[in-house]
MMTF fields as JSON, N, C-alpha, C and O atoms, coordinates in Angstrom:
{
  "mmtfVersion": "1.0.0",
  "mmtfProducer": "UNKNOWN",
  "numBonds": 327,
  "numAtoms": 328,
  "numGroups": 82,
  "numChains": 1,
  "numModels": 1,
  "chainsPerModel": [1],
  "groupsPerChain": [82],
  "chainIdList": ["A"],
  "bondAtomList": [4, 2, 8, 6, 12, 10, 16, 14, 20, 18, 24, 22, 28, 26, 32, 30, 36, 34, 40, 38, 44, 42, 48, 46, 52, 50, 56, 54, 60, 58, 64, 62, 68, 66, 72, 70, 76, 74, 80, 78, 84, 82, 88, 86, 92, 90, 96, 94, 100, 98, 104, 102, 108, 106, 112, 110, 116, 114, 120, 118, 124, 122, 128, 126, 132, 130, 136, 134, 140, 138, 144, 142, 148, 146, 152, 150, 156, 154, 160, 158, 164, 162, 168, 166, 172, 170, 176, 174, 180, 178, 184, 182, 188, 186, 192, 190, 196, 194, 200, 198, 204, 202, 208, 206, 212, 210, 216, 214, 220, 218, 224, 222, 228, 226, 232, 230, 236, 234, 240, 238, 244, 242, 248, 246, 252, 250, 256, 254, 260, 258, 264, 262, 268, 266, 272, 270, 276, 274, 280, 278, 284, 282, 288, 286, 292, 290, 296, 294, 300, 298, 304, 302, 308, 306, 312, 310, 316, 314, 320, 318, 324, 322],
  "bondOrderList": [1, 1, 1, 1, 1, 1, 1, 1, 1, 1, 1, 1, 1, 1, 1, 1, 1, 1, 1, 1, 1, 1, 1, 1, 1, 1, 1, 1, 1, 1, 1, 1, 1, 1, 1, 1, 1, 1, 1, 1, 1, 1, 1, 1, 1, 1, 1, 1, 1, 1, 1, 1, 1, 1, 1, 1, 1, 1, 1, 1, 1, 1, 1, 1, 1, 1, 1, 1, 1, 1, 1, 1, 1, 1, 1, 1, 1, 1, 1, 1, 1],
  "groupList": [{"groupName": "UNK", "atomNameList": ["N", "CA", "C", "O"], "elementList": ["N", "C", "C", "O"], "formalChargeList": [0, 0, 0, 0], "bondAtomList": [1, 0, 2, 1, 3, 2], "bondOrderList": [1, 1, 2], "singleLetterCode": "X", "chemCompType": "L-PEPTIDE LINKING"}],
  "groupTypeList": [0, 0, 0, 0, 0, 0, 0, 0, 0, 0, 0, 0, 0, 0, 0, 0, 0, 0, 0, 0, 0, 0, 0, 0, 0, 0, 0, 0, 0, 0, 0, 0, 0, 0, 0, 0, 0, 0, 0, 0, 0, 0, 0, 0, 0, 0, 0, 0, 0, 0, 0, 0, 0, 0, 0, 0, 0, 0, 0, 0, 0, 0, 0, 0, 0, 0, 0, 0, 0, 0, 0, 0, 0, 0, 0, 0, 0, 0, 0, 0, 0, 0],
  "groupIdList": [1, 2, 3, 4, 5, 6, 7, 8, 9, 10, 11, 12, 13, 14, 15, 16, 17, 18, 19, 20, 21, 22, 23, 24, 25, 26, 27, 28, 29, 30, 31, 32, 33, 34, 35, 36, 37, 38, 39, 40, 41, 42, 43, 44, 45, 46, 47, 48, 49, 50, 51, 52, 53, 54, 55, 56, 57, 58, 59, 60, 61, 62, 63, 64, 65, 66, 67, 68, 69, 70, 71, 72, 73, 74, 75, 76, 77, 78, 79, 80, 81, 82],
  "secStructList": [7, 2, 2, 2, 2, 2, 2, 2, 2, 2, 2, 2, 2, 2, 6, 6, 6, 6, 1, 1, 1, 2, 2, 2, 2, 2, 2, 2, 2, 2, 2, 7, 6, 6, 7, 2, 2, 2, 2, 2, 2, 2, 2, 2, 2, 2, 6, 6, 6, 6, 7, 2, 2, 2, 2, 2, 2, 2, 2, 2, 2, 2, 2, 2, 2, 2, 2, 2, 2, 7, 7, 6, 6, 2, 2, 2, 2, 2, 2, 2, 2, 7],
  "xCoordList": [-24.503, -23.404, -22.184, -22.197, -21.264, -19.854, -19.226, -18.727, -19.331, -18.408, -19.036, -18.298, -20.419, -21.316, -20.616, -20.162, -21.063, -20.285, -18.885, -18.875, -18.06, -16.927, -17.038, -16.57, -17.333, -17.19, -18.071, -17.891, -18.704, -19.739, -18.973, -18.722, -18.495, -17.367, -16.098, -15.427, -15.79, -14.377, -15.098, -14.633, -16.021, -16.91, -17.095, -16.376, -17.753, -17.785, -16.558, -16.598, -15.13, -13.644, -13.496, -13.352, -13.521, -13.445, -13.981, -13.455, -15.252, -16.074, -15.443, -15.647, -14.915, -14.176, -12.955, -12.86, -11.608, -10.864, -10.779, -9.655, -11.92, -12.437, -13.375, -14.063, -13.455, -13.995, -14.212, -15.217, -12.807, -12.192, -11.091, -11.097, -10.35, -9.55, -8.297, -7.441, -8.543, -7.202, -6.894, -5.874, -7.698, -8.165, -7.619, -6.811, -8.286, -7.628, -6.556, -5.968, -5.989, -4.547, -3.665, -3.021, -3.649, -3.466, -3.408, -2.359, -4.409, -4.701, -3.404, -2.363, -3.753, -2.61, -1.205, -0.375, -1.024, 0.554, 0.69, 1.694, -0.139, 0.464, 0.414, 1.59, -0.341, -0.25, 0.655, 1.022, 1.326, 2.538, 3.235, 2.996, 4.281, 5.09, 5.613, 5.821, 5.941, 6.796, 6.359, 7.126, 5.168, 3.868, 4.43, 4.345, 4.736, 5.311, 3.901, 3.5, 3.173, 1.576, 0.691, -0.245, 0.572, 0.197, 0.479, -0.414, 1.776, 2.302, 1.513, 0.339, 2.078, 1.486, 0.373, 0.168, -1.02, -2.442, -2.421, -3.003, -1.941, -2.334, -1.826, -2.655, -0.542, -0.253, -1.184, -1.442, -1.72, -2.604, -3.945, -4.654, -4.597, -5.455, -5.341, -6.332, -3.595, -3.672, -3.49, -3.897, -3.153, -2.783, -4.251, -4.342, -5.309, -6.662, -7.03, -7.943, -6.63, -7.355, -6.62, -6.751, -5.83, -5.138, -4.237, -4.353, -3.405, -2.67, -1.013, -0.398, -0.805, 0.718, 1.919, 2.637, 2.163, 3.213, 3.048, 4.081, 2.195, 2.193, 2.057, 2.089, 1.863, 1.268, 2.593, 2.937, 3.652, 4.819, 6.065, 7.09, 5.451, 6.502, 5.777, 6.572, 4.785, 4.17, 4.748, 5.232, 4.681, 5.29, 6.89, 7.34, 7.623, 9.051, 9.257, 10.082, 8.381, 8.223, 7.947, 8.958, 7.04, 6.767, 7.884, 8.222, 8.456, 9.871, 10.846, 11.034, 11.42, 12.153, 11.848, 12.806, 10.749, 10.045, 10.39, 10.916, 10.101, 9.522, 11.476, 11.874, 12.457, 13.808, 14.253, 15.156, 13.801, 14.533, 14.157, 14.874, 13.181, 12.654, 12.74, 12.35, 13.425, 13.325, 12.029, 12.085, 10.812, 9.851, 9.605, 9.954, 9.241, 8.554, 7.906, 8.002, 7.254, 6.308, 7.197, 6.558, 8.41, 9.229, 8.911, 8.613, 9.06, 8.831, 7.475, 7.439, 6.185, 4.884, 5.461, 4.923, 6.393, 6.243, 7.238, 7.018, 8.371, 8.784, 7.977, 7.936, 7.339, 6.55, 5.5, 5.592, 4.77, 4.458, 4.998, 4.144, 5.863, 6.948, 6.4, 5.592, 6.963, 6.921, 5.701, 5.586],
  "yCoordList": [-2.553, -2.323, -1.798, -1.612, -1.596, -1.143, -1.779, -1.495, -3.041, -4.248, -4.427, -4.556, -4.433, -4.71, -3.676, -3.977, -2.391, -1.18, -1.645, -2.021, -1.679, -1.847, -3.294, -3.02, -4.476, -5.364, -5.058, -5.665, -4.373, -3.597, -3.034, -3.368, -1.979, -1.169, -1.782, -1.19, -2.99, -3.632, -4.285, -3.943, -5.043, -5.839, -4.594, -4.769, -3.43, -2.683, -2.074, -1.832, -1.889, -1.61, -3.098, -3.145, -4.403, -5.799, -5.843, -6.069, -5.511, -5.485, -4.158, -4.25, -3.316, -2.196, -2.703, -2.687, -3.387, -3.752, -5.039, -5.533, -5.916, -7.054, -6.71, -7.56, -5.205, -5.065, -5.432, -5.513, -5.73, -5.744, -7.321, -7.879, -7.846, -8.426, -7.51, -7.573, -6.798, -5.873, -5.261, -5.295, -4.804, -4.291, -5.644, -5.817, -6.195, -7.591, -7.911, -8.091, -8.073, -8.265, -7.455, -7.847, -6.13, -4.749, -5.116, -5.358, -5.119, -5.403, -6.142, -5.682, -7.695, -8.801, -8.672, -9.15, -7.94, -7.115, -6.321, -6.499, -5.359, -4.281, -5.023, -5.372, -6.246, -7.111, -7.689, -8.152, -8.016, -9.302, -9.215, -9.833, -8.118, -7.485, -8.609, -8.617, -9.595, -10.875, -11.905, -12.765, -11.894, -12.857, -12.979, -12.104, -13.801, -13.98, -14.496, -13.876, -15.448, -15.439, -14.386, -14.574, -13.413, -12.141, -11.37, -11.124, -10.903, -10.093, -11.013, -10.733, -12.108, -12.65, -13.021, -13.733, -12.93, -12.503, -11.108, -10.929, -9.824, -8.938, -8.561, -8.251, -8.609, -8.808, -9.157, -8.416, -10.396, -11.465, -10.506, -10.745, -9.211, -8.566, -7.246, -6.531, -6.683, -5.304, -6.073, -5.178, -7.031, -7.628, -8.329, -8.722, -8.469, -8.353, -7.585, -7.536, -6.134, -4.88, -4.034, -2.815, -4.822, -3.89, -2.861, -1.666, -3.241, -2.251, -3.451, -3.924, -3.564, -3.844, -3.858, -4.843, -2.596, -2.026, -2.348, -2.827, -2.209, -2.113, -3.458, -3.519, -4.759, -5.958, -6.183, -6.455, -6.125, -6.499, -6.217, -6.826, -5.2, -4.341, -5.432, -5.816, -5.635, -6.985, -8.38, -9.116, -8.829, -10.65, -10.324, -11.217, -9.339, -9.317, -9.222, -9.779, -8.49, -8.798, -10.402, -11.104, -10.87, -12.079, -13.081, -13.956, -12.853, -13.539, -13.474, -14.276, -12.62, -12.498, -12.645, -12.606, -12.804, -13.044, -14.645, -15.056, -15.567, -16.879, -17.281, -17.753, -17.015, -16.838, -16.488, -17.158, -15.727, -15.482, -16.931, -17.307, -17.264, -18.17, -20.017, -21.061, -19.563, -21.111, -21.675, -22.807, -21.35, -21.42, -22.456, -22.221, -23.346, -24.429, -24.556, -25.548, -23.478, -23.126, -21.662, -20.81, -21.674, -21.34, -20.933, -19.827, -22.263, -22.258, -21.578, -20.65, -22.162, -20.867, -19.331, -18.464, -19.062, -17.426, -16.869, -15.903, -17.936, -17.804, -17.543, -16.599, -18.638, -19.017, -17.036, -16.098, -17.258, -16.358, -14.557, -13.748, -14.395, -13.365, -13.534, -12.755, -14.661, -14.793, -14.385, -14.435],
  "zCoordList": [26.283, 27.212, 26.463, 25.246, 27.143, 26.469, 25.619, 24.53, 26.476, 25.899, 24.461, 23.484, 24.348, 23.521, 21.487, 20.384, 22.356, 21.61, 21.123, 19.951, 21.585, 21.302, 20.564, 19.459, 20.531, 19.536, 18.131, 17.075, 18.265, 17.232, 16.43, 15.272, 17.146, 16.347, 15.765, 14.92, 16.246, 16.027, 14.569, 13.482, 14.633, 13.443, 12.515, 11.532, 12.431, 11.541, 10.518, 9.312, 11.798, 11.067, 10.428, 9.206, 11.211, 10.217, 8.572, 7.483, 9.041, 7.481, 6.469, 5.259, 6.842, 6.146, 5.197, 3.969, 6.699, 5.734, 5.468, 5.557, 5.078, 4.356, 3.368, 2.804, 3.069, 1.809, 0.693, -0.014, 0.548, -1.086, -0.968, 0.129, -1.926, -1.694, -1.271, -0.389, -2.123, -1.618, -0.505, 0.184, -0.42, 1.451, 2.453, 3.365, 1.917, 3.147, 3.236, 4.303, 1.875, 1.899, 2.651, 3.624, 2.099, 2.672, 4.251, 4.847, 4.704, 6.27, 6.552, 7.02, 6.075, 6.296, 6.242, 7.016, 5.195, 5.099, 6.098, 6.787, 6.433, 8.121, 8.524, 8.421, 9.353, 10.551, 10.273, 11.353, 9.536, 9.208, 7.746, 6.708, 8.088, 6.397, 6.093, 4.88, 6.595, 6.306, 5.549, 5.115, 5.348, 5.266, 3.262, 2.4, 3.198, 1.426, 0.844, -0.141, 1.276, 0.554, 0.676, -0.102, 1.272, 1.682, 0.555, -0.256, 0.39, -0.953, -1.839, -2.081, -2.349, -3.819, -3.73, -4.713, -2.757, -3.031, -3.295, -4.365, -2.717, -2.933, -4.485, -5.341, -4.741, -6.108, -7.16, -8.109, -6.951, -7.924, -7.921, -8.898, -6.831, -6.944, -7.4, -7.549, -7.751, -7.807, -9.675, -10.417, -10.347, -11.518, -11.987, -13.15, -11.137, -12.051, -12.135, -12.959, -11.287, -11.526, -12.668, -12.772, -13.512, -14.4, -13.597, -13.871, -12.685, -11.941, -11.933, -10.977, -13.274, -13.412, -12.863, -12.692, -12.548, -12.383, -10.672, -10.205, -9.913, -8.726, -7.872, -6.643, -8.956, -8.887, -8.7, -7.549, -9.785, -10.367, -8.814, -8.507, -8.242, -7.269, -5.637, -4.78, -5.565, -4.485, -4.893, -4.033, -6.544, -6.82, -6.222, -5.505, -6.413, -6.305, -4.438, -3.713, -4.187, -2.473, -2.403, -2.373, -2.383, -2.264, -2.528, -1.73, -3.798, -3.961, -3.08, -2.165, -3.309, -1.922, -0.587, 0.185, -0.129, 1.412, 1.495, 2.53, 0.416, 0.029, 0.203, 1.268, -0.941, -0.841, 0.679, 1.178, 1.226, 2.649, 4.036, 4.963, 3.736, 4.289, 4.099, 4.62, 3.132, 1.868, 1.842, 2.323, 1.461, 0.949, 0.26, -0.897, 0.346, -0.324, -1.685, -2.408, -1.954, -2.353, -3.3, -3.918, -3.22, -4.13, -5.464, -5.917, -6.099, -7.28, -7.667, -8.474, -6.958, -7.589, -7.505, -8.194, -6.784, -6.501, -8.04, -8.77, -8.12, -9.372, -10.535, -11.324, -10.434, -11.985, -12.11, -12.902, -11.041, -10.671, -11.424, -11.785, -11.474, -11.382, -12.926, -13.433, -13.583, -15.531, -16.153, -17.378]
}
């Protein structure tokens, strides 16, 4: 049926951007830019892939997301950053 099709297709784009960690994250960040654990997973995945510089430019999002919010969980995003 249609209905059938269309959740097919929705599960196939799911499994796309749940590829990767990064991909997911990625995902999670468009759905919700605000999301301060969001940045510092995707960070923590562009910084095992040897991608530094771009890891470094996601922990400083995350900081400040975590800071705007008063974040609990603060201090990891700090430590984090070092």
């Amino acid at each position: 049926s249609g209905a059938t099709a269309a959740l097919a297709a929705r599960t196939v784009q799911r499994n796309f951007d749940y590829s990767s960690g990064e991909a997911m994250w990625r995902d999670v960040i468009r759905q919700r830019p605000e999301n301060a654990r969001a940045h510092l997973s995707l960070a923590v995945q562009l910084d095992a892939a040897g991608r530094a510089d771009e890891a470094l430019v996601e922990y400083r999002k995350a900081q400040r997301l975590a800071e705007h919010v008063r974040s609990p969980d603060l201090s990891f995003y700090r430590y984090s950053l070092a």
